[in-house]
Amino acid sequence: MIKGGLAGSGIRRVAGDSGPERVLIAASFTNRVGNGLFNAASALYFTLIVGLPAAQVGAALTIAGVIGLGAGIPGGHLADRRGARPVMMAALAVQAVSMAALVLVESWAALTVVATAGQLAAAVAGAAWGALVVRVGGERPARFRAKLRTFVNLGVILGTVGAGLALAAGTRGAYVTLILGNAASFGLCAVLLLLLPRYPVLAAPPRQQRRLAFTDRPFLVFTALYGAMGLQYPVVSLLLPIWISEHTEAPRWTVAALFAVNSLFCVLTQTRIGSRIETPHDGGRAFRTAGLLFLVSCPTMALAAYAPVWAAAGLVLAAVFVHSLGEVWESSAGFALGFGFAPDHAQGQYQGLLGLGFNAGQALAPAILTTVVLGLGTAGWLLLASFFAALGAAGPALARWGARTRPGPNVVADDVAG
């Protein structure tokens, strides 16, 4: 009995420190499994099964992404004033319907309309999710956010494995199953949120500006820096695979290995590292650490072009290991600064703005990385490394600036500690 109780307690600690934490972890995990199913096969479905030209698919998704950028801030404000849970559930319902509608798409126009509806709902859901995470996180928000991201990464990995099986089959039925599976994940995520408490809406101070986040200069600067640092994500998913195939002697299986190393390393280390980064002061230092790690990883990736086959493979895997460590520090810094700067009654609005900056950076990333970095070769990698290091170096000063402008005594204490 004692062993069973201890085992059960250990399982609960791994899955969450409270009932609401476990609910949100389960909901997020379920949704990300569905995302993993769809994301790995979406482009191939529209090009190979539906028969749309790749250029049309790219244009439709780009238009949808750009339009969706504008929904996060008003969606976050709505979550602050009406409650994060109902707003997120409504957005998830729209995502479920729009995802299921993709199986009916047969033209570029239809894809653009359906994808735009999904992106608008995704922006609203992202902002509401941020506000909900703050309420559920309680007294140890950093630990909870790190644990949540661990399970999110694990969900994507499992979903991607399922997508691989469907891709191997290559039939329309297999692809449709992936799409409907993702749609079901949105619906199940919404249903699981019903198990969360009804958190009361926090009253805003009198005369608060509707767009408070836009007047918060430290947060605006952080949003820009965070969006720019977000270029590090496509380095592994887009830039490095092209570099390996076109400029190195590394075996082609290295491309698959780097994804496995990146995902598994983040799963294994996110909670251990992220749970220690709780305050904006911690976040500023973590942002600097991330920049320094990218300063090491990017030149190592470039060196692979000058090494023989097995040495090139080793350099690539070592670089991805260091880069993944930087990713964990960068995401943990984003949690500490992004949530720590925002007042509790306006978390949704602030997370909407932060999401806008991050998504804008992701939209620009493919063009920047493929033209500037690949175009310049090794010099481009060194320029990218210096760029990341410079962004990270601004972290501690940004945290101190933010601390001086926060009204709360806890954040001011962080500044004194720095």
Short mmCIF file of C-alpha atoms in Angstrom, two decimals:
data_model
loop_
_atom_site.label_atom_id
_atom_site.label_comp_id
_atom_site.label_asym_id
_atom_site.label_seq_id
_atom_site.Cartn_x
_atom_site.Cartn_y
_atom_site.Cartn_z
CA MET A 1 0.00 0.00 0.00
CA ILE A 2 2.78 2.38 0.85
CA LYS A 3 4.59 1.69 -2.39
CA GLY A 4 1.42 2.12 -4.38
CA GLY A 5 0.66 5.40 -2.66
CA LEU A 6 4.16 6.69 -3.28
CA ALA A 7 3.99 5.62 -6.91
CA GLY A 8 0.65 7.32 -7.36
CA SER A 9 1.97 10.46 -5.72
CA GLY A 10 5.01 10.41 -8.01
CA ILE A 11 2.82 10.05 -11.07
CA ARG A 12 0.68 12.97 -9.96
CA ARG A 13 3.76 15.14 -9.45
CA VAL A 14 4.98 14.34 -12.94
CA ALA A 15 1.56 15.03 -14.49
CA GLY A 16 0.78 18.14 -12.42
CA ASP A 17 0.69 19.41 -8.84
CA SER A 18 -3.09 19.98 -8.74
CA GLY A 19 -6.29 18.86 -10.41
CA PRO A 20 -6.56 21.94 -12.69
CA GLU A 21 -2.92 21.55 -13.72
CA ARG A 22 -3.50 17.94 -14.71
CA VAL A 23 -6.61 18.92 -16.66
CA LEU A 24 -4.83 21.62 -18.66
CA ILE A 25 -1.85 19.33 -19.28
CA ALA A 26 -4.17 16.59 -20.55
CA ALA A 27 -6.08 19.03 -22.75
CA SER A 28 -2.92 20.54 -24.23
CA PHE A 29 -1.33 17.12 -24.74
CA THR A 30 -4.42 15.83 -26.54
CA ASN A 31 -4.55 18.85 -28.81
CA ARG A 32 -0.85 18.66 -29.67
CA VAL A 33 -1.08 14.98 -30.57
CA GLY A 34 -3.67 16.04 -33.11
CA ASN A 35 -1.47 18.90 -34.31
CA GLY A 36 1.40 16.46 -34.78
CA LEU A 37 -0.85 14.21 -36.87
CA PHE A 38 -1.83 17.05 -39.19
CA ASN A 39 1.21 19.31 -39.43
CA ALA A 40 3.55 16.62 -40.70
CA ALA A 41 1.24 15.75 -43.60
CA SER A 42 -0.81 18.85 -44.38
CA ALA A 43 1.23 20.15 -47.31
CA LEU A 44 1.39 16.71 -48.93
CA TYR A 45 -2.38 16.27 -48.58
CA PHE A 46 -3.17 19.44 -50.47
CA THR A 47 -0.57 18.87 -53.18
CA LEU A 48 -0.71 15.10 -53.69
CA ILE A 49 -4.31 14.24 -52.77
CA VAL A 50 -6.30 17.41 -53.52
CA GLY A 51 -4.02 18.25 -56.44
CA LEU A 52 -3.38 21.93 -55.75
CA PRO A 53 -0.07 23.42 -56.95
CA ALA A 54 2.44 23.96 -54.16
CA ALA A 55 2.55 27.70 -54.90
CA GLN A 56 -1.22 27.98 -54.39
CA VAL A 57 -1.05 26.03 -51.13
CA GLY A 58 1.72 28.29 -49.87
CA ALA A 59 -0.16 31.43 -50.89
CA ALA A 60 -3.36 30.29 -49.18
CA LEU A 61 -1.59 29.45 -45.93
CA THR A 62 0.39 32.71 -46.03
CA ILE A 63 -2.78 34.78 -46.51
CA ALA A 64 -4.48 32.90 -43.68
CA GLY A 65 -1.50 33.41 -41.39
CA VAL A 66 -1.23 37.14 -42.06
CA ILE A 67 -4.96 37.72 -41.50
CA GLY A 68 -4.87 35.61 -38.35
CA LEU A 69 -2.17 37.78 -36.82
CA GLY A 70 -4.68 40.49 -36.00
CA ALA A 71 -7.03 38.33 -33.91
CA GLY A 72 -4.79 37.59 -30.95
CA ILE A 73 -4.95 40.96 -29.18
CA PRO A 74 -8.74 41.50 -29.31
CA GLY A 75 -9.19 37.81 -28.50
CA GLY A 76 -6.93 38.15 -25.49
CA HIS A 77 -8.78 41.26 -24.31
CA LEU A 78 -12.05 39.34 -24.62
CA ALA A 79 -10.57 36.51 -22.53
CA ASP A 80 -9.56 39.03 -19.83
CA ARG A 81 -13.04 40.52 -19.65
CA ARG A 82 -15.23 37.44 -20.28
CA GLY A 83 -13.09 34.65 -18.94
CA ALA A 84 -10.26 32.71 -20.56
CA ARG A 85 -11.91 29.30 -20.39
CA PRO A 86 -15.13 30.07 -22.34
CA VAL A 87 -13.25 32.12 -24.94
CA MET A 88 -10.72 29.33 -25.44
CA MET A 89 -13.45 26.69 -25.68
CA ALA A 90 -15.29 28.73 -28.33
CA ALA A 91 -12.07 29.18 -30.31
CA LEU A 92 -11.34 25.45 -30.10
CA ALA A 93 -14.83 24.69 -31.42
CA VAL A 94 -14.21 26.92 -34.44
CA GLN A 95 -10.84 25.24 -35.00
CA ALA A 96 -12.48 21.81 -34.87
CA VAL A 97 -15.07 22.76 -37.47
CA SER A 98 -12.59 24.49 -39.78
CA MET A 99 -10.18 21.57 -39.54
CA ALA A 100 -12.90 19.04 -40.40
CA ALA A 101 -13.97 21.24 -43.32
CA LEU A 102 -10.55 20.79 -44.92
CA VAL A 103 -11.60 17.34 -46.13
CA LEU A 104 -14.14 19.12 -48.37
CA VAL A 105 -11.63 21.56 -49.86
CA GLU A 106 -11.10 21.19 -53.61
CA SER A 107 -9.97 24.67 -54.68
CA TRP A 108 -7.51 27.40 -53.74
CA ALA A 109 -10.29 29.79 -52.74
CA ALA A 110 -11.91 27.24 -50.43
CA LEU A 111 -8.56 26.43 -48.80
CA THR A 112 -7.89 30.14 -48.22
CA VAL A 113 -11.28 30.72 -46.57
CA VAL A 114 -11.16 27.62 -44.35
CA ALA A 115 -7.51 28.13 -43.37
CA THR A 116 -8.18 31.79 -42.52
CA ALA A 117 -11.04 30.83 -40.20
CA GLY A 118 -8.75 28.34 -38.51
CA GLN A 119 -5.92 30.87 -38.10
CA LEU A 120 -8.22 33.51 -36.64
CA ALA A 121 -9.49 31.00 -34.08
CA ALA A 122 -5.95 29.80 -33.37
CA ALA A 123 -4.79 33.34 -32.56
CA VAL A 124 -7.70 33.83 -30.14
CA ALA A 125 -7.12 30.42 -28.56
CA GLY A 126 -3.42 31.14 -28.10
CA ALA A 127 -4.06 34.37 -26.22
CA ALA A 128 -6.77 32.80 -24.07
CA TRP A 129 -4.52 29.81 -23.38
CA GLY A 130 -1.84 32.15 -22.04
CA ALA A 131 -4.30 33.79 -19.65
CA LEU A 132 -5.60 30.38 -18.55
CA VAL A 133 -2.10 29.07 -17.86
CA VAL A 134 -1.51 31.95 -15.46
CA ARG A 135 -4.68 31.15 -13.49
CA VAL A 136 -3.99 27.43 -13.34
CA GLY A 137 -0.28 27.78 -12.55
CA GLY A 138 -0.95 29.15 -9.08
CA GLU A 139 2.00 29.72 -6.78
CA ARG A 140 4.60 27.93 -8.95
CA PRO A 141 3.76 29.15 -12.45
CA ALA A 142 7.24 28.60 -13.89
CA ARG A 143 7.28 24.95 -12.84
CA PHE A 144 3.84 24.40 -14.31
CA ARG A 145 4.62 26.12 -17.62
CA ALA A 146 7.80 24.10 -18.03
CA LYS A 147 5.95 20.88 -17.29
CA LEU A 148 3.17 21.88 -19.67
CA ARG A 149 5.63 22.49 -22.50
CA THR A 150 7.24 19.11 -21.82
CA PHE A 151 3.93 17.33 -22.42
CA VAL A 152 3.17 19.55 -25.41
CA ASN A 153 6.44 18.49 -27.03
CA LEU A 154 5.73 14.86 -26.20
CA GLY A 155 2.30 15.14 -27.79
CA VAL A 156 3.75 16.51 -31.00
CA ILE A 157 6.26 13.65 -31.13
CA LEU A 158 3.55 11.01 -30.74
CA GLY A 159 1.37 12.72 -33.33
CA THR A 160 4.24 12.88 -35.77
CA VAL A 161 4.80 9.13 -35.40
CA GLY A 162 1.14 8.56 -36.28
CA ALA A 163 1.48 10.85 -39.26
CA GLY A 164 4.44 8.80 -40.47
CA LEU A 165 2.28 5.70 -40.60
CA ALA A 166 -0.33 7.50 -42.69
CA LEU A 167 2.32 8.92 -45.00
CA ALA A 168 3.63 5.41 -45.55
CA ALA A 169 0.14 4.29 -46.61
CA GLY A 170 -0.20 7.28 -48.93
CA THR A 171 -3.97 6.91 -49.48
CA ARG A 172 -6.65 9.58 -49.36
CA GLY A 173 -8.33 7.71 -46.52
CA ALA A 174 -5.15 7.80 -44.45
CA TYR A 175 -4.75 11.55 -44.94
CA VAL A 176 -8.42 12.20 -44.16
CA THR A 177 -8.01 10.21 -40.96
CA LEU A 178 -5.17 12.53 -39.91
CA ILE A 179 -7.26 15.64 -40.58
CA LEU A 180 -10.32 14.34 -38.74
CA GLY A 181 -8.08 13.14 -35.91
CA ASN A 182 -6.77 16.68 -35.49
CA ALA A 183 -10.32 18.06 -35.61
CA ALA A 184 -11.31 15.60 -32.89
CA SER A 185 -8.36 16.70 -30.77
CA PHE A 186 -9.66 20.28 -30.78
CA GLY A 187 -13.08 19.08 -29.70
CA LEU A 188 -11.73 16.82 -26.97
CA CYS A 189 -9.49 19.61 -25.71
CA ALA A 190 -12.54 21.87 -25.37
CA VAL A 191 -14.48 19.17 -23.52
CA LEU A 192 -11.61 18.61 -21.08
CA LEU A 193 -11.58 22.32 -20.25
CA LEU A 194 -15.07 21.87 -18.78
CA LEU A 195 -13.32 20.14 -15.87
CA LEU A 196 -11.50 23.34 -14.91
CA PRO A 197 -12.92 25.61 -12.20
CA ARG A 198 -14.83 28.72 -13.23
CA TYR A 199 -12.11 31.27 -12.54
CA PRO A 200 -13.58 34.69 -11.78
CA VAL A 201 -12.72 37.56 -14.09
CA LEU A 202 -10.19 39.91 -12.49
CA ALA A 203 -11.38 43.51 -12.37
CA ALA A 204 -9.32 46.00 -14.33
CA PRO A 205 -8.18 49.20 -12.61
CA PRO A 206 -10.37 52.25 -13.33
CA ARG A 207 -9.52 54.23 -16.48
CA GLN A 208 -7.32 51.47 -17.80
CA GLN A 209 -6.61 51.86 -21.49
CA ARG A 210 -8.23 49.22 -23.68
CA ARG A 211 -4.89 48.50 -25.34
CA LEU A 212 -2.73 48.66 -22.24
CA ALA A 213 -0.07 46.36 -23.68
CA PHE A 214 0.62 48.82 -26.50
CA THR A 215 1.61 51.49 -23.96
CA ASP A 216 4.01 49.18 -22.10
CA ARG A 217 7.34 50.01 -23.73
CA PRO A 218 9.44 47.30 -22.00
CA PHE A 219 6.90 44.69 -23.08
CA LEU A 220 6.82 46.04 -26.63
CA VAL A 221 10.60 45.77 -26.81
CA PHE A 222 10.48 42.26 -25.39
CA THR A 223 7.84 41.30 -27.96
CA ALA A 224 10.16 42.45 -30.75
CA LEU A 225 13.17 40.65 -29.26
CA TYR A 226 11.17 37.46 -28.65
CA GLY A 227 9.82 37.48 -32.20
CA ALA A 228 13.34 37.94 -33.57
CA MET A 229 14.80 35.23 -31.33
CA GLY A 230 12.02 32.96 -32.62
CA LEU A 231 14.05 32.61 -35.82
CA GLN A 232 15.89 29.87 -33.96
CA TYR A 233 12.96 27.45 -34.36
CA PRO A 234 13.08 27.23 -38.20
CA VAL A 235 16.86 26.83 -37.98
CA VAL A 236 16.31 23.18 -37.04
CA SER A 237 13.12 22.53 -39.00
CA LEU A 238 13.98 24.38 -42.23
CA LEU A 239 17.49 25.78 -42.53
CA LEU A 240 19.59 22.89 -41.22
CA PRO A 241 17.95 20.15 -43.35
CA ILE A 242 18.65 22.20 -46.50
CA TRP A 243 22.22 22.86 -45.35
CA ILE A 244 22.81 19.16 -44.65
CA SER A 245 21.51 18.03 -48.03
CA GLU A 246 23.22 20.71 -50.13
CA HIS A 247 26.45 21.58 -48.34
CA THR A 248 27.60 18.62 -46.21
CA GLU A 249 28.68 15.00 -46.60
CA ALA A 250 26.52 13.91 -43.66
CA PRO A 251 24.23 10.93 -44.33
CA ARG A 252 20.66 11.87 -45.18
CA TRP A 253 19.35 10.00 -42.14
CA THR A 254 20.97 12.78 -40.11
CA VAL A 255 17.99 14.97 -41.00
CA ALA A 256 15.61 12.58 -39.23
CA ALA A 257 18.04 12.16 -36.34
CA LEU A 258 18.26 15.87 -35.68
CA PHE A 259 14.48 16.13 -35.27
CA ALA A 260 14.54 13.25 -32.79
CA VAL A 261 17.43 14.76 -30.81
CA ASN A 262 15.77 18.19 -30.74
CA SER A 263 12.36 16.94 -29.61
CA LEU A 264 13.55 14.37 -27.09
CA PHE A 265 16.09 16.71 -25.52
CA CYS A 266 13.44 19.39 -25.04
CA VAL A 267 11.07 16.85 -23.47
CA LEU A 268 13.73 15.60 -21.07
CA THR A 269 15.12 18.96 -19.93
CA GLN A 270 12.29 21.51 -20.11
CA THR A 271 10.90 20.86 -16.62
CA ARG A 272 14.32 20.54 -14.98
CA ILE A 273 15.56 23.86 -16.39
CA GLY A 274 12.32 25.80 -16.77
CA SER A 275 11.09 25.24 -13.22
CA ARG A 276 14.07 27.27 -11.93
CA ILE A 277 13.30 30.31 -14.11
CA GLU A 278 10.42 31.97 -12.28
CA THR A 279 10.87 35.75 -12.21
CA PRO A 280 11.56 38.37 -14.91
CA HIS A 281 15.04 38.69 -13.39
CA ASP A 282 15.59 34.97 -14.01
CA GLY A 283 14.08 35.33 -17.47
CA GLY A 284 16.48 38.10 -18.49
CA ARG A 285 19.49 35.97 -17.59
CA ALA A 286 17.98 32.92 -19.29
CA PHE A 287 17.46 34.94 -22.47
CA ARG A 288 21.14 35.86 -22.41
CA THR A 289 22.13 32.23 -21.86
CA ALA A 290 20.03 31.16 -24.83
CA GLY A 291 21.76 33.68 -27.08
CA LEU A 292 25.18 32.39 -26.03
CA LEU A 293 24.18 28.79 -26.72
CA PHE A 294 22.98 29.75 -30.21
CA LEU A 295 26.30 31.56 -30.65
CA VAL A 296 27.94 28.14 -30.26
CA SER A 297 25.42 25.99 -32.16
CA CYS A 298 25.19 27.98 -35.40
CA PRO A 299 28.93 28.02 -36.24
CA THR A 300 29.07 24.31 -35.38
CA MET A 301 26.36 23.68 -37.96
CA ALA A 302 28.38 25.64 -40.51
CA LEU A 303 31.53 23.62 -39.75
CA ALA A 304 29.78 20.44 -40.87
CA ALA A 305 30.24 21.59 -44.48
CA TYR A 306 34.02 21.24 -44.12
CA ALA A 307 34.14 17.82 -42.43
CA PRO A 308 34.19 14.26 -43.82
CA VAL A 309 31.01 12.23 -43.71
CA TRP A 310 31.00 10.85 -40.15
CA ALA A 311 32.60 13.92 -38.64
CA ALA A 312 29.93 16.01 -40.37
CA ALA A 313 27.19 13.86 -38.88
CA GLY A 314 28.75 14.19 -35.44
CA LEU A 315 29.05 17.96 -35.75
CA VAL A 316 25.42 18.28 -36.84
CA LEU A 317 24.14 16.20 -33.93
CA ALA A 318 26.35 18.05 -31.45
CA ALA A 319 25.14 21.38 -32.81
CA VAL A 320 21.51 20.31 -32.51
CA PHE A 321 22.16 19.20 -28.93
CA VAL A 322 23.51 22.65 -28.01
CA HIS A 323 20.79 24.38 -30.03
CA SER A 324 18.08 22.37 -28.24
CA LEU A 325 19.52 23.43 -24.91
CA GLY A 326 19.31 27.03 -26.09
CA GLU A 327 15.71 26.46 -27.14
CA VAL A 328 14.80 25.30 -23.63
CA TRP A 329 16.45 28.36 -22.05
CA GLU A 330 14.82 30.67 -24.61
CA SER A 331 11.31 29.28 -24.09
CA SER A 332 11.74 29.43 -20.31
CA ALA A 333 12.84 33.06 -20.60
CA GLY A 334 9.77 33.75 -22.72
CA PHE A 335 7.51 32.34 -20.03
CA ALA A 336 9.18 34.30 -17.20
CA LEU A 337 9.28 37.64 -19.04
CA GLY A 338 6.09 37.30 -21.06
CA PHE A 339 3.91 36.35 -18.12
CA GLY A 340 5.93 38.23 -15.50
CA PHE A 341 5.65 41.63 -17.19
CA ALA A 342 1.89 41.35 -17.72
CA PRO A 343 -0.58 42.43 -15.02
CA ASP A 344 -2.88 39.60 -13.95
CA HIS A 345 -6.04 41.32 -15.14
CA ALA A 346 -4.62 41.78 -18.69
CA GLN A 347 -2.76 38.52 -19.29
CA GLY A 348 -4.85 37.66 -22.35
CA GLN A 349 -4.20 41.02 -23.99
CA TYR A 350 -0.47 40.81 -23.31
CA GLN A 351 -0.24 37.21 -24.55
CA GLY A 352 -2.12 38.23 -27.68
CA LEU A 353 0.47 40.92 -28.39
CA LEU A 354 3.34 38.55 -27.67
CA GLY A 355 1.81 35.97 -30.00
CA LEU A 356 1.50 38.62 -32.70
CA GLY A 357 5.21 39.41 -32.47
CA PHE A 358 6.24 35.76 -32.42
CA ASN A 359 4.02 34.76 -35.34
CA ALA A 360 5.20 37.72 -37.39
CA GLY A 361 8.77 36.56 -36.86
CA GLN A 362 7.85 33.03 -37.90
CA ALA A 363 6.18 34.35 -41.05
CA LEU A 364 9.36 36.21 -42.04
CA ALA A 365 11.74 33.46 -40.99
CA PRO A 366 11.72 31.27 -44.14
CA ALA A 367 12.57 34.19 -46.41
CA ILE A 368 15.29 35.52 -44.09
CA LEU A 369 16.94 32.18 -43.41
CA THR A 370 16.89 30.84 -46.96
CA THR A 371 18.04 34.05 -48.64
CA VAL A 372 20.41 35.68 -46.15
CA VAL A 373 21.92 32.71 -44.32
CA LEU A 374 22.01 30.20 -47.17
CA GLY A 375 22.93 32.93 -49.62
CA LEU A 376 25.99 33.93 -47.58
CA GLY A 377 26.96 30.37 -46.62
CA THR A 378 29.30 30.12 -43.65
CA ALA A 379 29.31 33.90 -43.24
CA GLY A 380 25.53 33.74 -42.99
CA TRP A 381 25.71 31.23 -40.15
CA LEU A 382 28.19 33.44 -38.28
CA LEU A 383 25.97 36.47 -38.84
CA LEU A 384 22.98 34.53 -37.51
CA ALA A 385 24.94 33.40 -34.45
CA SER A 386 25.99 36.98 -33.68
CA PHE A 387 22.41 38.14 -34.15
CA PHE A 388 21.11 35.65 -31.59
CA ALA A 389 23.87 36.52 -29.13
CA ALA A 390 23.13 40.25 -29.44
CA LEU A 391 19.43 39.66 -28.83
CA GLY A 392 20.16 37.54 -25.78
CA ALA A 393 22.61 40.09 -24.37
CA ALA A 394 19.74 42.57 -24.07
CA GLY A 395 17.82 40.24 -21.74
CA PRO A 396 19.14 41.32 -18.30
CA ALA A 397 18.85 45.04 -19.09
CA LEU A 398 15.34 44.51 -20.41
CA ALA A 399 14.36 42.68 -17.22
CA ARG A 400 15.69 45.55 -15.09
CA TRP A 401 13.85 48.12 -17.22
CA GLY A 402 10.63 46.17 -16.93
CA ALA A 403 11.07 45.84 -13.17
CA ARG A 404 11.38 49.61 -12.74
CA THR A 405 8.06 50.15 -14.53
CA ARG A 406 6.02 47.41 -12.78
CA PRO A 407 3.73 48.51 -9.95
CA GLY A 408 4.00 45.21 -8.06
CA PRO A 409 6.46 44.92 -5.16
CA ASN A 410 7.45 41.35 -6.08
CA VAL A 411 8.81 42.38 -9.45
CA VAL A 412 10.68 45.32 -7.98
CA ALA A 413 12.38 42.90 -5.63
CA ASP A 414 13.62 41.00 -8.66
CA ASP A 415 15.26 44.17 -9.94
CA VAL A 416 17.02 44.72 -6.65
CA ALA A 417 18.23 41.13 -6.78
CA GLY A 418 19.71 41.76 -10.23
#
